[in-house]
Amino acid sequence: VFLYAKYEVNPFDLLEGFLRSEMLICGFHMVFQGPSAIDGRGPSAHATKKGNAQLNNMSKVTIPSISYTATLVCIHFALNSVPAFTAGGSHGSFDNNAFYRSIIDLFTVLEMATHRHELLNWWN
């Protein structure tokens, strides 16, 4: 639910609002632009480090960058209920890699081209 716009899931259209939550947007800005991007200060002239987007010459949001942020947000929520976090999926652990790959895989299939285009237009 935390990955959906307004934190609401439409059971008849699971892609409606998917990967458009306020929390995901804030997480994205935190990861790729730095904390000042979400705390109202904006880019600071006193900043000592460039944001990850600038360091990596990112000019547009990509499906992998959204998936990475969604994985971090999911980990944040799962911290209270999952005893271990691993790249693989052992019993009782959150499989970070599978979650990340599932979002990328979802949006790379040909049938999802329209949804992928709409999502990237929305983010950019």
mmCIF file of C-alpha atoms in Angstrom, residues 1-110:
data_model
loop_
_atom_site.group_PDB
_atom_site.id
_atom_site.type_symbol
_atom_site.label_atom_id
_atom_site.label_comp_id
_atom_site.label_asym_id
_atom_site.label_seq_id
_atom_site.Cartn_x
_atom_site.Cartn_y
_atom_site.Cartn_z
ATOM 1 C CA VAL A 1 0.000 0.000 0.000
ATOM 2 C CA PHE A 2 2.881 2.402 0.765
ATOM 3 C CA LEU A 3 3.916 2.328 -2.901
ATOM 4 C CA TYR A 4 0.519 3.548 -4.152
ATOM 5 C CA ALA A 5 -0.721 7.101 -4.671
ATOM 6 C CA LYS A 6 -2.795 8.195 -1.675
ATOM 7 C CA TYR A 7 -1.816 4.829 -0.135
ATOM 8 C CA GLU A 8 -4.876 3.225 -1.742
ATOM 9 C CA VAL A 9 -4.981 0.147 -3.968
ATOM 10 C CA ASN A 10 -7.671 -0.263 -6.617
ATOM 11 C CA PRO A 11 -8.427 -4.015 -6.550
ATOM 12 C CA PHE A 12 -9.751 -3.794 -10.123
ATOM 13 C CA ASP A 13 -6.619 -2.077 -11.492
ATOM 14 C CA LEU A 14 -3.504 -2.905 -9.485
ATOM 15 C CA LEU A 15 -1.337 -0.598 -11.601
ATOM 16 C CA GLU A 16 -3.442 2.487 -10.881
ATOM 17 C CA GLY A 17 -1.302 4.727 -8.686
ATOM 18 C CA PHE A 18 1.418 2.071 -8.334
ATOM 19 C CA LEU A 19 4.881 3.543 -7.631
ATOM 20 C CA ARG A 20 3.427 7.044 -7.215
ATOM 21 C CA SER A 21 3.184 7.430 -3.449
ATOM 22 C CA GLU A 22 4.302 10.509 -1.575
ATOM 23 C CA MET A 23 6.576 8.322 0.527
ATOM 24 C CA LEU A 24 8.259 6.916 -2.570
ATOM 25 C CA ILE A 25 8.719 10.412 -3.996
ATOM 26 C CA CYS A 26 10.309 11.610 -0.747
ATOM 27 C CA GLY A 27 12.508 8.512 -0.626
ATOM 28 C CA PHE A 28 13.618 9.109 -4.197
ATOM 29 C CA HIS A 29 14.559 12.718 -3.474
ATOM 30 C CA MET A 30 16.394 11.679 -0.311
ATOM 31 C CA VAL A 31 18.432 9.001 -2.114
ATOM 32 C CA PHE A 32 19.179 10.826 -5.346
ATOM 33 C CA GLN A 33 19.223 14.499 -4.350
ATOM 34 C CA GLY A 34 19.948 14.441 -0.625
ATOM 35 C CA PRO A 35 18.011 15.362 2.529
ATOM 36 C CA SER A 36 17.748 19.053 1.671
ATOM 37 C CA ALA A 37 15.544 18.120 -1.304
ATOM 38 C CA ILE A 38 12.725 17.032 1.011
ATOM 39 C CA ASP A 39 13.100 19.216 4.078
ATOM 40 C CA GLY A 40 12.109 22.443 2.367
ATOM 41 C CA ARG A 41 15.579 23.945 2.202
ATOM 42 C CA GLY A 42 16.230 22.976 -1.381
ATOM 43 C CA PRO A 43 19.747 22.692 -2.755
ATOM 44 C CA SER A 44 22.157 24.418 -0.439
ATOM 45 C CA ALA A 45 25.111 26.542 -1.442
ATOM 46 C CA HIS A 46 26.822 25.104 1.644
ATOM 47 C CA ALA A 47 26.390 21.468 0.635
ATOM 48 C CA THR A 48 29.622 19.524 0.883
ATOM 49 C CA LYS A 49 28.582 16.623 -1.348
ATOM 50 C CA LYS A 50 26.779 16.276 -4.624
ATOM 51 C CA GLY A 51 23.613 14.209 -4.692
ATOM 52 C CA ASN A 52 23.675 10.718 -6.192
ATOM 53 C CA ALA A 53 21.795 11.909 -9.280
ATOM 54 C CA GLN A 54 24.421 14.558 -9.965
ATOM 55 C CA LEU A 55 27.295 12.190 -9.195
ATOM 56 C CA ASN A 56 25.907 9.670 -11.680
ATOM 57 C CA ASN A 57 24.834 12.187 -14.332
ATOM 58 C CA MET A 58 21.160 11.271 -13.945
ATOM 59 C CA SER A 59 18.911 13.644 -15.825
ATOM 60 C CA LYS A 60 15.795 11.454 -15.822
ATOM 61 C CA VAL A 61 14.104 8.989 -13.522
ATOM 62 C CA THR A 62 14.418 5.377 -14.692
ATOM 63 C CA ILE A 63 12.608 2.157 -13.819
ATOM 64 C CA PRO A 64 15.732 0.836 -12.008
ATOM 65 C CA SER A 65 15.997 4.028 -9.927
ATOM 66 C CA ILE A 66 12.306 3.788 -8.977
ATOM 67 C CA SER A 67 12.730 0.090 -8.163
ATOM 68 C CA TYR A 68 15.805 0.810 -6.032
ATOM 69 C CA THR A 69 13.936 3.463 -4.066
ATOM 70 C CA ALA A 70 10.882 1.211 -3.679
ATOM 71 C CA THR A 71 13.155 -1.504 -2.288
ATOM 72 C CA LEU A 72 14.592 0.909 0.273
ATOM 73 C CA VAL A 73 11.116 2.087 1.275
ATOM 74 C CA CYS A 74 9.966 -1.524 1.588
ATOM 75 C CA ILE A 75 12.965 -2.357 3.773
ATOM 76 C CA HIS A 76 12.122 0.615 5.977
ATOM 77 C CA PHE A 77 8.609 -0.757 6.523
ATOM 78 C CA ALA A 78 9.753 -4.321 6.975
ATOM 79 C CA LEU A 79 12.355 -3.475 9.629
ATOM 80 C CA ASN A 80 9.886 -4.107 12.427
ATOM 81 C CA SER A 81 8.649 -7.464 11.193
ATOM 82 C CA VAL A 82 11.471 -9.249 9.368
ATOM 83 C CA PRO A 83 14.366 -10.689 11.379
ATOM 84 C CA ALA A 84 16.917 -10.567 8.537
ATOM 85 C CA PHE A 85 17.564 -8.871 5.223
ATOM 86 C CA THR A 86 19.449 -10.658 2.502
ATOM 87 C CA ALA A 87 20.017 -10.403 -1.212
ATOM 88 C CA GLY A 88 18.694 -13.961 -1.449
ATOM 89 C CA GLY A 89 15.590 -15.398 0.089
ATOM 90 C CA SER A 90 16.247 -17.508 3.152
ATOM 91 C CA HIS A 91 13.361 -18.391 5.462
ATOM 92 C CA GLY A 92 12.239 -15.437 7.572
ATOM 93 C CA SER A 93 14.101 -12.882 5.499
ATOM 94 C CA PHE A 94 13.117 -10.192 3.045
ATOM 95 C CA ASP A 95 14.539 -10.927 -0.403
ATOM 96 C CA ASN A 96 15.730 -7.470 -1.485
ATOM 97 C CA ASN A 97 16.972 -8.655 -4.845
ATOM 98 C CA ALA A 98 13.751 -10.464 -5.774
ATOM 99 C CA PHE A 99 11.651 -7.429 -4.842
ATOM 100 C CA TYR A 100 13.879 -5.083 -6.874
ATOM 101 C CA ARG A 101 13.936 -7.442 -9.875
ATOM 102 C CA SER A 102 10.171 -8.011 -9.771
ATOM 103 C CA ILE A 103 9.491 -4.308 -10.320
ATOM 104 C CA ILE A 104 12.029 -4.092 -13.133
ATOM 105 C CA ASP A 105 10.727 -7.292 -14.715
ATOM 106 C CA LEU A 106 7.138 -6.064 -14.492
ATOM 107 C CA PHE A 107 7.903 -2.932 -16.469
ATOM 108 C CA THR A 108 10.210 -4.513 -19.047
ATOM 109 C CA VAL A 109 7.692 -6.906 -20.577
ATOM 110 C CA LEU A 110 6.322 -5.717 -23.891
#
